[in-house]
Amino acid sequence: MTPPPDSAAPEENSAVVFPIARSCPFAPPDGYADLREARPLTRAAIPGGKEAWLVTRHADVRAALAHPAASSDARHPAFPALGDGEQAVAAELRPFIRMDPPEHTRVRRMLIGEFTVKRVRELRPAVEEICEEQVRHLLSRPRPADLVGDYANRVSTTVICRLLGVPTEDLEFFRRVTSVSGSRSSTAEEVRAALAGLFGLLDKLVDAKAADPRDDLISRLVTGPLARGEISRQSLLSQIGITLNAGHETSRNMIPLAALALLRHPDQLELLRSEPHRWPDAVEELLRHLSVADVIPLRVAADDIELDGATIPAGDGFIALLAAANRDPRAFDRPDTLDITRPERHHVAFGYGPHQCVGQNLGRLELEVALRVLFDRVPTLRLAVPVEELPTRSASAIFGLEEVPVRW
């Protein structure tokens, strides 16, 4: 691994210990700003005894993730996995987010039709119904209630399971499985055990959909690509599993964080109440500001990747830090300010390049509806404990809070 040419001093060449914890749920980890200004491409010591490059500036993150030499294949020895067993499980199961073109492109095309703007727009009434139902559940709970467990987790799981065609009676099982498989504190054995249970249930569901197809994603995959021999049964189960997990985790963590961010900025919340047409803009700004999927883009340079004055050498792993990029003053005016009237819409909260999140349109809709319904139905919502006492899910691949006690 060779240092970038502008990193000559010994102290600048020393590896950063990564990942770095957030000291505040509403800001990137401490040190990101210093790295972005002084060491925009720097080495990091990551779990498992490996090293990887950290990419921190907005332009560099976009350039690196869009580069044809940026490989997502988890089978590469330098793949910069951050969790125990994460690389082994990904290399074994081959979810499409850990594949490269043309294989990645082929599988992605099987899913993309379910997440187009038109298809997601058609899902709005169902998402509104789910959020209304879950806010009633929240209001029925003793106070303080948990905004995560009593609302956000239930909304996110119900929405993705409805899209997939998972029976209602299996929702609790899926919630338990995703809490294990989505945590980087889980061991490889724990993840495998959770996924074995998940795949066992999905396997039975595939048979049920083949016998009696319905209007859902699994039915369309079973009667389409699987029936035509375009995908193996095992690969199909892996793709359904990653869609379920990713669809649940991001919204489960964004909804409560975004709600708290608005409560901490009452002027922004009041603007939304008086001008509700601004909700889509608010969602974009909250995605940028919070950047919960900060360390999802794990890559290996299959060839040298030239960035602004520096190079990621061929064969080295790198991590594109989305939270650092989304607070880059070169790309955003007053980047640390939450401003729902912000005109810039080029954040990288959903990644960038060929692996940009396939479900981003659904994620936007779900966040908008969940927040609108919550604040419309619970106008006096407030946090029941100081922010400093909120437990974070720092070991999760997606940043979030374990629980958020609220009153009204």
CSV table of C-alpha atoms in Angstrom, one decimal:
chain,number,residue,atom,x,y,z
A,1,MET,CA,0.0,0.0,0.0
A,2,THR,CA,1.6,3.3,-1.1
A,3,PRO,CA,0.8,6.6,0.5
A,4,PRO,CA,-0.7,9.4,-1.6
A,5,PRO,CA,2.0,11.8,-2.8
A,6,ASP,CA,0.8,14.7,-0.5
A,7,SER,CA,1.3,12.6,2.7
A,8,ALA,CA,5.0,12.7,3.3
A,9,ALA,CA,5.3,13.3,7.0
A,10,PRO,CA,5.6,10.2,9.2
A,11,GLU,CA,2.7,11.1,11.4
A,12,GLU,CA,0.5,11.6,8.3
A,13,ASN,CA,1.5,8.2,7.0
A,14,SER,CA,0.4,6.4,10.2
A,15,ALA,CA,-2.8,4.4,9.8
A,16,VAL,CA,-6.0,5.7,11.4
A,17,VAL,CA,-7.7,3.1,13.6
A,18,PHE,CA,-11.1,2.5,12.0
A,19,PRO,CA,-14.1,2.4,12.4
A,20,ILE,CA,-14.5,5.6,14.4
A,21,ALA,CA,-17.4,6.0,16.8
A,22,ARG,CA,-19.9,8.9,16.6
A,23,SER,CA,-19.9,11.0,19.8
A,24,CYS,CA,-23.2,12.6,18.6
A,25,PRO,CA,-25.9,10.8,16.8
A,26,PHE,CA,-26.5,13.8,14.5
A,27,ALA,CA,-23.0,14.3,13.3
A,28,PRO,CA,-20.3,12.2,11.5
A,29,PRO,CA,-17.7,10.5,13.7
A,30,ASP,CA,-15.1,12.7,15.3
A,31,GLY,CA,-12.1,13.2,13.1
A,32,TYR,CA,-13.9,12.9,9.7
A,33,ALA,CA,-13.5,16.7,9.1
A,34,ASP,CA,-9.8,16.7,10.0
A,35,LEU,CA,-9.2,13.7,7.7
A,36,ARG,CA,-11.2,15.4,4.8
A,37,GLU,CA,-9.1,18.6,5.1
A,38,ALA,CA,-5.6,17.2,5.9
A,39,ARG,CA,-5.6,13.6,4.7
A,40,PRO,CA,-8.5,13.1,2.2
A,41,LEU,CA,-7.1,9.7,1.2
A,42,THR,CA,-5.6,8.0,4.2
A,43,ARG,CA,-4.7,4.5,5.4
A,44,ALA,CA,-6.7,2.9,8.1
A,45,ALA,CA,-6.2,-0.1,10.3
A,46,ILE,CA,-9.5,-2.1,10.3
A,47,PRO,CA,-10.7,-5.1,12.2
A,48,GLY,CA,-9.1,-8.4,11.3
A,49,GLY,CA,-5.6,-7.0,11.0
A,50,LYS,CA,-6.1,-5.5,7.5
A,51,GLU,CA,-5.5,-2.0,6.2
A,52,ALA,CA,-7.7,-0.1,3.8
A,53,TRP,CA,-7.9,3.4,2.4
A,54,LEU,CA,-10.5,5.9,3.6
A,55,VAL,CA,-11.9,8.2,0.9
A,56,THR,CA,-13.5,11.3,2.5
A,57,ARG,CA,-14.1,14.1,0.0
A,58,HIS,CA,-17.3,14.3,-1.9
A,59,ALA,CA,-15.8,14.5,-5.4
A,60,ASP,CA,-13.3,11.7,-4.6
A,61,VAL,CA,-16.1,9.5,-3.2
A,62,ARG,CA,-18.1,9.8,-6.3
A,63,ALA,CA,-15.1,9.3,-8.6
A,64,ALA,CA,-14.0,6.2,-6.6
A,65,LEU,CA,-17.4,4.5,-6.5
A,66,ALA,CA,-18.1,5.2,-10.2
A,67,HIS,CA,-14.6,4.0,-11.3
A,68,PRO,CA,-14.8,0.7,-13.3
A,69,ALA,CA,-11.9,-0.7,-11.2
A,70,ALA,CA,-13.9,-0.4,-8.0
A,71,SER,CA,-14.8,-4.0,-7.1
A,72,SER,CA,-17.5,-5.0,-4.6
A,73,ASP,CA,-16.5,-8.7,-4.8
A,74,ALA,CA,-16.2,-9.9,-1.2
A,75,ARG,CA,-14.1,-12.9,-2.3
A,76,HIS,CA,-11.1,-10.7,-2.8
A,77,PRO,CA,-8.5,-11.1,0.0
A,78,ALA,CA,-8.2,-7.3,0.5
A,79,PHE,CA,-12.0,-6.8,0.8
A,80,PRO,CA,-12.3,-4.3,3.7
A,81,ALA,CA,-14.9,-6.1,5.8
A,82,LEU,CA,-15.5,-4.4,9.2
A,83,GLY,CA,-17.3,-7.2,11.1
A,84,ASP,CA,-16.3,-10.6,12.3
A,85,GLY,CA,-17.1,-13.1,9.6
A,86,GLU,CA,-18.7,-10.4,7.4
A,87,GLN,CA,-16.4,-11.2,4.4
A,88,ALA,CA,-16.8,-15.0,4.8
A,89,VAL,CA,-20.6,-14.8,4.9
A,90,ALA,CA,-20.7,-12.4,1.9
A,91,ALA,CA,-18.3,-14.5,-0.1
A,92,GLU,CA,-20.4,-17.6,0.6
A,93,LEU,CA,-23.8,-16.2,0.0
A,94,ARG,CA,-23.0,-13.8,-2.9
A,95,PRO,CA,-25.6,-11.1,-2.3
A,96,PHE,CA,-25.8,-8.9,-5.4
A,97,ILE,CA,-24.4,-5.9,-3.5
A,98,ARG,CA,-21.1,-7.9,-3.2
A,99,MET,CA,-20.9,-8.8,-6.9
A,100,ASP,CA,-19.3,-7.0,-9.9
A,101,PRO,CA,-20.7,-6.5,-13.4
A,102,PRO,CA,-21.8,-8.3,-15.4
A,103,GLU,CA,-23.1,-10.6,-12.7
A,104,HIS,CA,-24.2,-7.7,-10.5
A,105,THR,CA,-25.9,-6.0,-13.5
A,106,ARG,CA,-27.9,-9.2,-14.4
A,107,VAL,CA,-29.2,-9.7,-10.8
A,108,ARG,CA,-29.9,-6.0,-10.3
A,109,ARG,CA,-32.1,-5.9,-13.4
A,110,MET,CA,-34.3,-8.6,-11.9
A,111,LEU,CA,-35.0,-6.3,-8.9
A,112,ILE,CA,-35.0,-2.8,-10.3
A,113,GLY,CA,-38.5,-2.9,-11.8
A,114,GLU,CA,-39.9,-3.2,-8.3
A,115,PHE,CA,-38.3,0.1,-7.2
A,116,THR,CA,-38.9,2.5,-10.0
A,117,VAL,CA,-40.5,5.9,-9.3
A,118,LYS,CA,-43.7,4.7,-10.9
A,119,ARG,CA,-43.9,1.5,-8.9
A,120,VAL,CA,-43.0,3.2,-5.6
A,121,ARG,CA,-45.7,5.9,-6.2
A,122,GLU,CA,-48.2,3.1,-6.5
A,123,LEU,CA,-47.1,1.8,-3.1
A,124,ARG,CA,-47.9,5.1,-1.3
A,125,PRO,CA,-51.4,4.2,-0.1
A,126,ALA,CA,-50.1,0.9,1.4
A,127,VAL,CA,-47.2,2.7,3.1
A,128,GLU,CA,-49.6,5.4,4.5
A,129,GLU,CA,-51.9,2.6,5.8
A,130,ILE,CA,-49.0,0.9,7.5
A,131,CYS,CA,-47.7,4.1,9.1
A,132,GLU,CA,-51.2,5.0,10.4
A,133,GLU,CA,-51.6,1.5,11.9
A,134,GLN,CA,-48.2,1.7,13.6
A,135,VAL,CA,-48.7,5.2,15.0
A,136,ARG,CA,-51.9,3.9,16.6
A,137,HIS,CA,-49.8,1.1,18.1
A,138,LEU,CA,-47.3,3.7,19.4
A,139,LEU,CA,-50.1,5.8,21.0
A,140,SER,CA,-51.4,2.7,22.7
A,141,ARG,CA,-48.2,2.0,24.5
A,142,PRO,CA,-47.4,3.1,28.1
A,143,ARG,CA,-45.4,6.3,28.2
A,144,PRO,CA,-42.5,6.7,27.7
A,145,ALA,CA,-42.9,4.6,24.5
A,146,ASP,CA,-39.9,3.5,22.3
A,147,LEU,CA,-39.9,5.3,19.0
A,148,VAL,CA,-37.7,2.6,17.6
A,149,GLY,CA,-39.4,-0.6,18.8
A,150,ASP,CA,-42.9,0.7,18.9
A,151,TYR,CA,-42.9,2.6,15.6
A,152,ALA,CA,-39.8,2.7,13.3
A,153,ASN,CA,-38.9,-1.0,13.5
A,154,ARG,CA,-42.5,-2.0,12.9
A,155,VAL,CA,-43.0,0.3,10.0
A,156,SER,CA,-39.8,-0.7,8.2
A,157,THR,CA,-40.3,-4.4,8.6
A,158,THR,CA,-44.0,-4.3,7.6
A,159,VAL,CA,-43.3,-2.2,4.5
A,160,ILE,CA,-40.5,-4.4,3.2
A,161,CYS,CA,-42.3,-7.7,4.0
A,162,ARG,CA,-45.5,-6.4,2.3
A,163,LEU,CA,-43.4,-5.6,-0.8
A,164,LEU,CA,-41.8,-9.0,-0.7
A,165,GLY,CA,-44.9,-10.9,0.1
A,166,VAL,CA,-44.0,-12.2,3.5
A,167,PRO,CA,-47.0,-13.3,5.6
A,168,THR,CA,-47.9,-11.1,8.5
A,169,GLU,CA,-47.5,-14.0,11.0
A,170,ASP,CA,-43.8,-14.2,10.1
A,171,LEU,CA,-43.0,-10.5,10.8
A,172,GLU,CA,-41.6,-10.9,14.3
A,173,PHE,CA,-39.3,-13.7,13.2
A,174,PHE,CA,-37.9,-11.5,10.4
A,175,ARG,CA,-37.4,-8.6,12.9
A,176,ARG,CA,-35.3,-10.9,15.1
A,177,VAL,CA,-33.3,-12.3,12.3
A,178,THR,CA,-32.4,-8.9,10.8
A,179,SER,CA,-31.3,-7.6,14.2
A,180,VAL,CA,-28.6,-10.3,14.2
A,181,SER,CA,-27.7,-10.3,10.5
A,182,GLY,CA,-27.5,-6.5,10.4
A,183,SER,CA,-25.1,-6.2,13.4
A,184,ARG,CA,-21.4,-6.1,13.0
A,185,SER,CA,-21.1,-7.3,16.6
A,186,SER,CA,-22.6,-10.6,15.6
A,187,THR,CA,-20.1,-13.5,15.1
A,188,ALA,CA,-19.9,-15.4,11.8
A,189,GLU,CA,-21.6,-18.3,13.6
A,190,GLU,CA,-24.4,-16.2,14.9
A,191,VAL,CA,-25.0,-14.6,11.4
A,192,ARG,CA,-25.0,-18.1,9.7
A,193,ALA,CA,-27.4,-19.4,12.3
A,194,ALA,CA,-29.8,-16.5,11.8
A,195,LEU,CA,-29.5,-16.7,8.0
A,196,ALA,CA,-30.1,-20.4,8.1
A,197,GLY,CA,-33.4,-19.8,9.8
A,198,LEU,CA,-34.2,-17.0,7.4
A,199,PHE,CA,-33.4,-19.1,4.3
A,200,GLY,CA,-35.4,-22.0,5.6
A,201,LEU,CA,-38.4,-19.8,5.9
A,202,LEU,CA,-37.8,-18.1,2.6
A,203,ASP,CA,-37.3,-21.5,0.9
A,204,LYS,CA,-40.8,-22.6,2.0
A,205,LEU,CA,-42.1,-19.3,0.9
A,206,VAL,CA,-40.7,-19.8,-2.6
A,207,ASP,CA,-42.5,-23.1,-2.9
A,208,ALA,CA,-45.7,-21.4,-1.7
A,209,LYS,CA,-45.4,-18.6,-4.2
A,210,ALA,CA,-44.7,-21.1,-7.1
A,211,ALA,CA,-47.9,-22.9,-6.2
A,212,ASP,CA,-50.0,-19.8,-5.6
A,213,PRO,CA,-48.3,-16.6,-7.0
A,214,ARG,CA,-49.5,-13.3,-5.7
A,215,ASP,CA,-48.9,-9.6,-6.5
A,216,ASP,CA,-45.5,-9.4,-4.7
A,217,LEU,CA,-41.8,-9.4,-5.4
A,218,ILE,CA,-41.1,-13.0,-4.5
A,219,SER,CA,-43.9,-14.3,-6.6
A,220,ARG,CA,-42.6,-12.3,-9.6
A,221,LEU,CA,-39.0,-13.6,-9.1
A,222,VAL,CA,-40.2,-17.2,-8.7
A,223,THR,CA,-42.5,-17.2,-11.7
A,224,GLY,CA,-40.0,-15.1,-13.8
A,225,PRO,CA,-36.2,-15.5,-13.5
A,226,LEU,CA,-36.3,-18.7,-11.4
A,227,ALA,CA,-38.8,-20.4,-13.6
A,228,ARG,CA,-36.8,-19.5,-16.7
A,229,GLY,CA,-33.5,-20.7,-15.2
A,230,GLU,CA,-31.9,-17.3,-15.1
A,231,ILE,CA,-31.0,-17.6,-11.4
A,232,SER,CA,-30.4,-20.5,-9.1
A,233,ARG,CA,-32.6,-21.1,-6.1
A,234,GLN,CA,-29.8,-20.5,-3.7
A,235,SER,CA,-28.9,-17.2,-5.3
A,236,LEU,CA,-32.5,-16.2,-5.4
A,237,LEU,CA,-32.7,-16.8,-1.6
A,238,SER,CA,-29.6,-14.7,-1.1
A,239,GLN,CA,-31.0,-11.8,-3.1
A,240,ILE,CA,-34.3,-11.9,-1.3
A,241,GLY,CA,-32.4,-12.0,2.0
A,242,ILE,CA,-30.3,-8.9,1.3
A,243,THR,CA,-33.3,-7.0,0.0
A,244,LEU,CA,-35.2,-7.8,3.2
A,245,ASN,CA,-32.3,-6.9,5.4
A,246,ALA,CA,-31.3,-3.7,3.6
A,247,GLY,CA,-34.9,-2.5,3.2
A,248,HIS,CA,-35.5,-3.0,6.9
A,249,GLU,CA,-32.3,-1.7,8.4
A,250,THR,CA,-32.0,1.7,6.7
A,251,SER,CA,-35.5,2.8,7.4
A,252,ARG,CA,-35.5,1.4,10.9
A,253,ASN,CA,-32.6,3.6,11.8
A,254,MET,CA,-33.4,6.7,9.7
A,255,ILE,CA,-37.0,7.2,10.9
A,256,PRO,CA,-36.2,7.8,14.6
A,257,LEU,CA,-33.0,9.8,13.9
A,258,ALA,CA,-34.7,12.0,11.5
A,259,ALA,CA,-37.6,12.6,13.9
A,260,LEU,CA,-35.2,13.6,16.6
A,261,ALA,CA,-33.3,15.8,14.2
A,262,LEU,CA,-36.5,17.7,13.4
A,263,LEU,CA,-37.4,18.0,17.1
A,264,ARG,CA,-33.9,19.5,17.7
A,265,HIS,CA,-34.6,22.0,15.0
A,266,PRO,CA,-38.1,23.3,15.7
A,267,ASP,CA,-37.8,26.0,13.1
A,268,GLN,CA,-37.5,23.4,10.4
A,269,LEU,CA,-40.3,21.3,11.8
A,270,GLU,CA,-42.6,24.4,12.0
A,271,LEU,CA,-41.7,25.2,8.3
A,272,LEU,CA,-42.8,21.7,7.4
A,273,ARG,CA,-46.1,22.1,9.3
A,274,SER,CA,-46.9,25.4,7.6
A,275,GLU,CA,-45.6,24.3,4.1
A,276,PRO,CA,-46.0,20.5,3.9
A,277,HIS,CA,-45.1,20.5,0.2
A,278,ARG,CA,-41.5,20.8,1.5
A,279,TRP,CA,-41.4,17.2,2.8
A,280,PRO,CA,-39.6,15.7,-0.1
A,281,ASP,CA,-36.9,18.3,0.2
A,282,ALA,CA,-36.7,17.6,3.9
A,283,VAL,CA,-36.2,14.0,3.3
A,284,GLU,CA,-33.2,14.7,1.0
A,285,GLU,CA,-31.7,17.0,3.6
A,286,LEU,CA,-32.2,14.5,6.4
A,287,LEU,CA,-30.6,11.8,4.3
A,288,ARG,CA,-27.6,14.0,3.7
A,289,HIS,CA,-27.3,15.3,7.2
A,290,LEU,CA,-27.5,12.0,9.0
A,291,SER,CA,-25.9,9.6,6.5
A,292,VAL,CA,-26.7,6.4,8.4
A,293,ALA,CA,-25.2,4.1,5.7
A,294,ASP,CA,-21.8,5.8,6.1
A,295,VAL,CA,-19.6,2.7,5.8
A,296,ILE,CA,-21.6,0.5,3.5
A,297,PRO,CA,-19.5,1.2,0.3
A,298,LEU,CA,-16.6,-1.4,0.8
A,299,ARG,CA,-14.5,-1.8,-2.3
A,300,VAL,CA,-11.2,-3.2,-3.6
A,301,ALA,CA,-9.3,-1.4,-6.4
A,302,ALA,CA,-8.9,-4.0,-9.2
A,303,ASP,CA,-6.6,-1.5,-10.9
A,304,ASP,CA,-5.0,1.8,-9.8
A,305,ILE,CA,-7.7,4.4,-9.1
A,306,GLU,CA,-6.5,7.9,-9.6
A,307,LEU,CA,-8.2,10.6,-7.5
A,308,ASP,CA,-7.4,14.2,-7.0
A,309,GLY,CA,-3.6,14.1,-6.5
A,310,ALA,CA,-3.6,10.6,-5.0
A,311,THR,CA,-3.9,7.0,-6.0
A,312,ILE,CA,-5.6,3.9,-4.5
A,313,PRO,CA,-3.1,1.2,-5.7
A,314,ALA,CA,-4.4,-1.9,-7.5
A,315,GLY,CA,-5.2,-4.7,-5.0
A,316,ASP,CA,-5.9,-2.4,-2.0
A,317,GLY,CA,-9.2,-2.2,-0.2
A,318,PHE,CA,-10.9,1.1,0.3
A,319,ILE,CA,-14.0,2.5,2.1
A,320,ALA,CA,-15.9,5.5,0.8
A,321,LEU,CA,-17.1,7.5,3.8
A,322,LEU,CA,-20.5,8.8,2.9
A,323,ALA,CA,-21.0,10.9,6.0
A,324,ALA,CA,-17.7,12.7,5.4
A,325,ALA,CA,-18.6,13.3,1.7
A,326,ASN,CA,-22.0,14.6,2.7
A,327,ARG,CA,-20.5,17.2,5.0
A,328,ASP,CA,-17.8,18.4,2.5
A,329,PRO,CA,-17.9,22.2,2.3
A,330,ARG,CA,-16.6,21.9,-1.3
A,331,ALA,CA,-19.9,20.4,-2.2
A,332,PHE,CA,-22.4,21.9,0.2
A,333,ASP,CA,-22.8,25.4,1.6
A,334,ARG,CA,-22.8,25.4,5.5
A,335,PRO,CA,-22.7,21.5,5.4
A,336,ASP,CA,-23.2,21.1,9.2
A,337,THR,CA,-26.5,23.0,9.2
A,338,LEU,CA,-29.8,21.2,8.8
A,339,ASP,CA,-31.6,23.2,6.2
A,340,ILE,CA,-34.7,21.7,4.4
A,341,THR,CA,-34.6,24.6,1.9
A,342,ARG,CA,-31.1,23.6,0.7
A,343,PRO,CA,-31.0,23.7,-3.1
A,344,GLU,CA,-28.2,21.1,-3.5
A,345,ARG,CA,-29.5,17.6,-4.2
A,346,HIS,CA,-26.3,15.7,-5.0
A,347,HIS,CA,-25.7,13.9,-1.7
A,348,VAL,CA,-24.4,10.4,-1.7
A,349,ALA,CA,-26.5,9.0,1.2
A,350,PHE,CA,-27.5,6.1,-1.1
A,351,GLY,CA,-24.0,5.6,-2.4
A,352,TYR,CA,-23.0,6.3,-6.0
A,353,GLY,CA,-22.2,4.5,-9.2
A,354,PRO,CA,-23.4,1.1,-10.4
A,355,HIS,CA,-24.0,-0.1,-6.8
A,356,GLN,CA,-26.1,2.9,-5.8
A,357,CYS,CA,-29.0,1.6,-3.6
A,358,VAL,CA,-31.6,-0.1,-5.7
A,359,GLY,CA,-34.3,0.7,-3.1
A,360,GLN,CA,-33.7,4.4,-2.7
A,361,ASN,CA,-37.0,5.5,-4.1
A,362,LEU,CA,-38.8,3.3,-1.6
A,363,GLY,CA,-36.6,4.5,1.2
A,364,ARG,CA,-37.4,8.1,0.4
A,365,LEU,CA,-41.2,7.4,0.3
A,366,GLU,CA,-41.1,5.4,3.5
A,367,LEU,CA,-39.2,8.1,5.4
A,368,GLU,CA,-41.4,10.9,4.2
A,369,VAL,CA,-44.7,9.1,5.0
A,370,ALA,CA,-43.4,7.8,8.4
A,371,LEU,CA,-42.4,11.3,9.5
A,372,ARG,CA,-45.5,13.1,8.2
A,373,VAL,CA,-47.9,10.6,9.8
A,374,LEU,CA,-45.9,10.7,13.1
A,375,PHE,CA,-45.8,14.5,13.4
A,376,ASP,CA,-49.4,14.9,12.2
A,377,ARG,CA,-50.8,12.3,14.6
A,378,VAL,CA,-48.5,13.1,17.6
A,379,PRO,CA,-47.9,16.9,17.4
A,380,THR,CA,-46.7,17.1,21.0
A,381,LEU,CA,-44.0,14.3,20.5
A,382,ARG,CA,-40.9,14.9,22.6
A,383,LEU,CA,-37.8,13.0,23.7
A,384,ALA,CA,-38.2,11.6,27.3
A,385,VAL,CA,-34.5,11.5,28.1
A,386,PRO,CA,-31.4,13.6,27.3
A,387,VAL,CA,-29.9,12.9,23.9
A,388,GLU,CA,-26.6,11.9,25.6
A,389,GLU,CA,-28.4,9.0,27.3
A,390,LEU,CA,-29.6,7.4,24.0
A,391,PRO,CA,-27.8,4.1,23.3
A,392,THR,CA,-26.4,3.8,19.8
A,393,ARG,CA,-26.0,0.8,17.5
A,394,SER,CA,-22.4,1.5,16.7
A,395,ALA,CA,-21.7,-2.1,15.8
A,396,SER,CA,-24.4,-2.1,13.1
A,397,ALA,CA,-23.6,-1.8,9.4
A,398,ILE,CA,-26.2,1.0,9.4
A,399,PHE,CA,-25.8,3.6,12.2
A,400,GLY,CA,-28.8,4.1,14.5
A,401,LEU,CA,-30.1,4.1,18.0
A,402,GLU,CA,-31.1,1.1,20.1
A,403,GLU,CA,-34.1,2.8,21.6
A,404,VAL,CA,-35.6,6.3,21.8
A,405,PRO,CA,-38.0,6.9,24.7
A,406,VAL,CA,-40.6,9.5,23.8
A,407,ARG,CA,-43.6,11.2,25.4
A,408,TRP,CA,-46.4,13.3,24.1
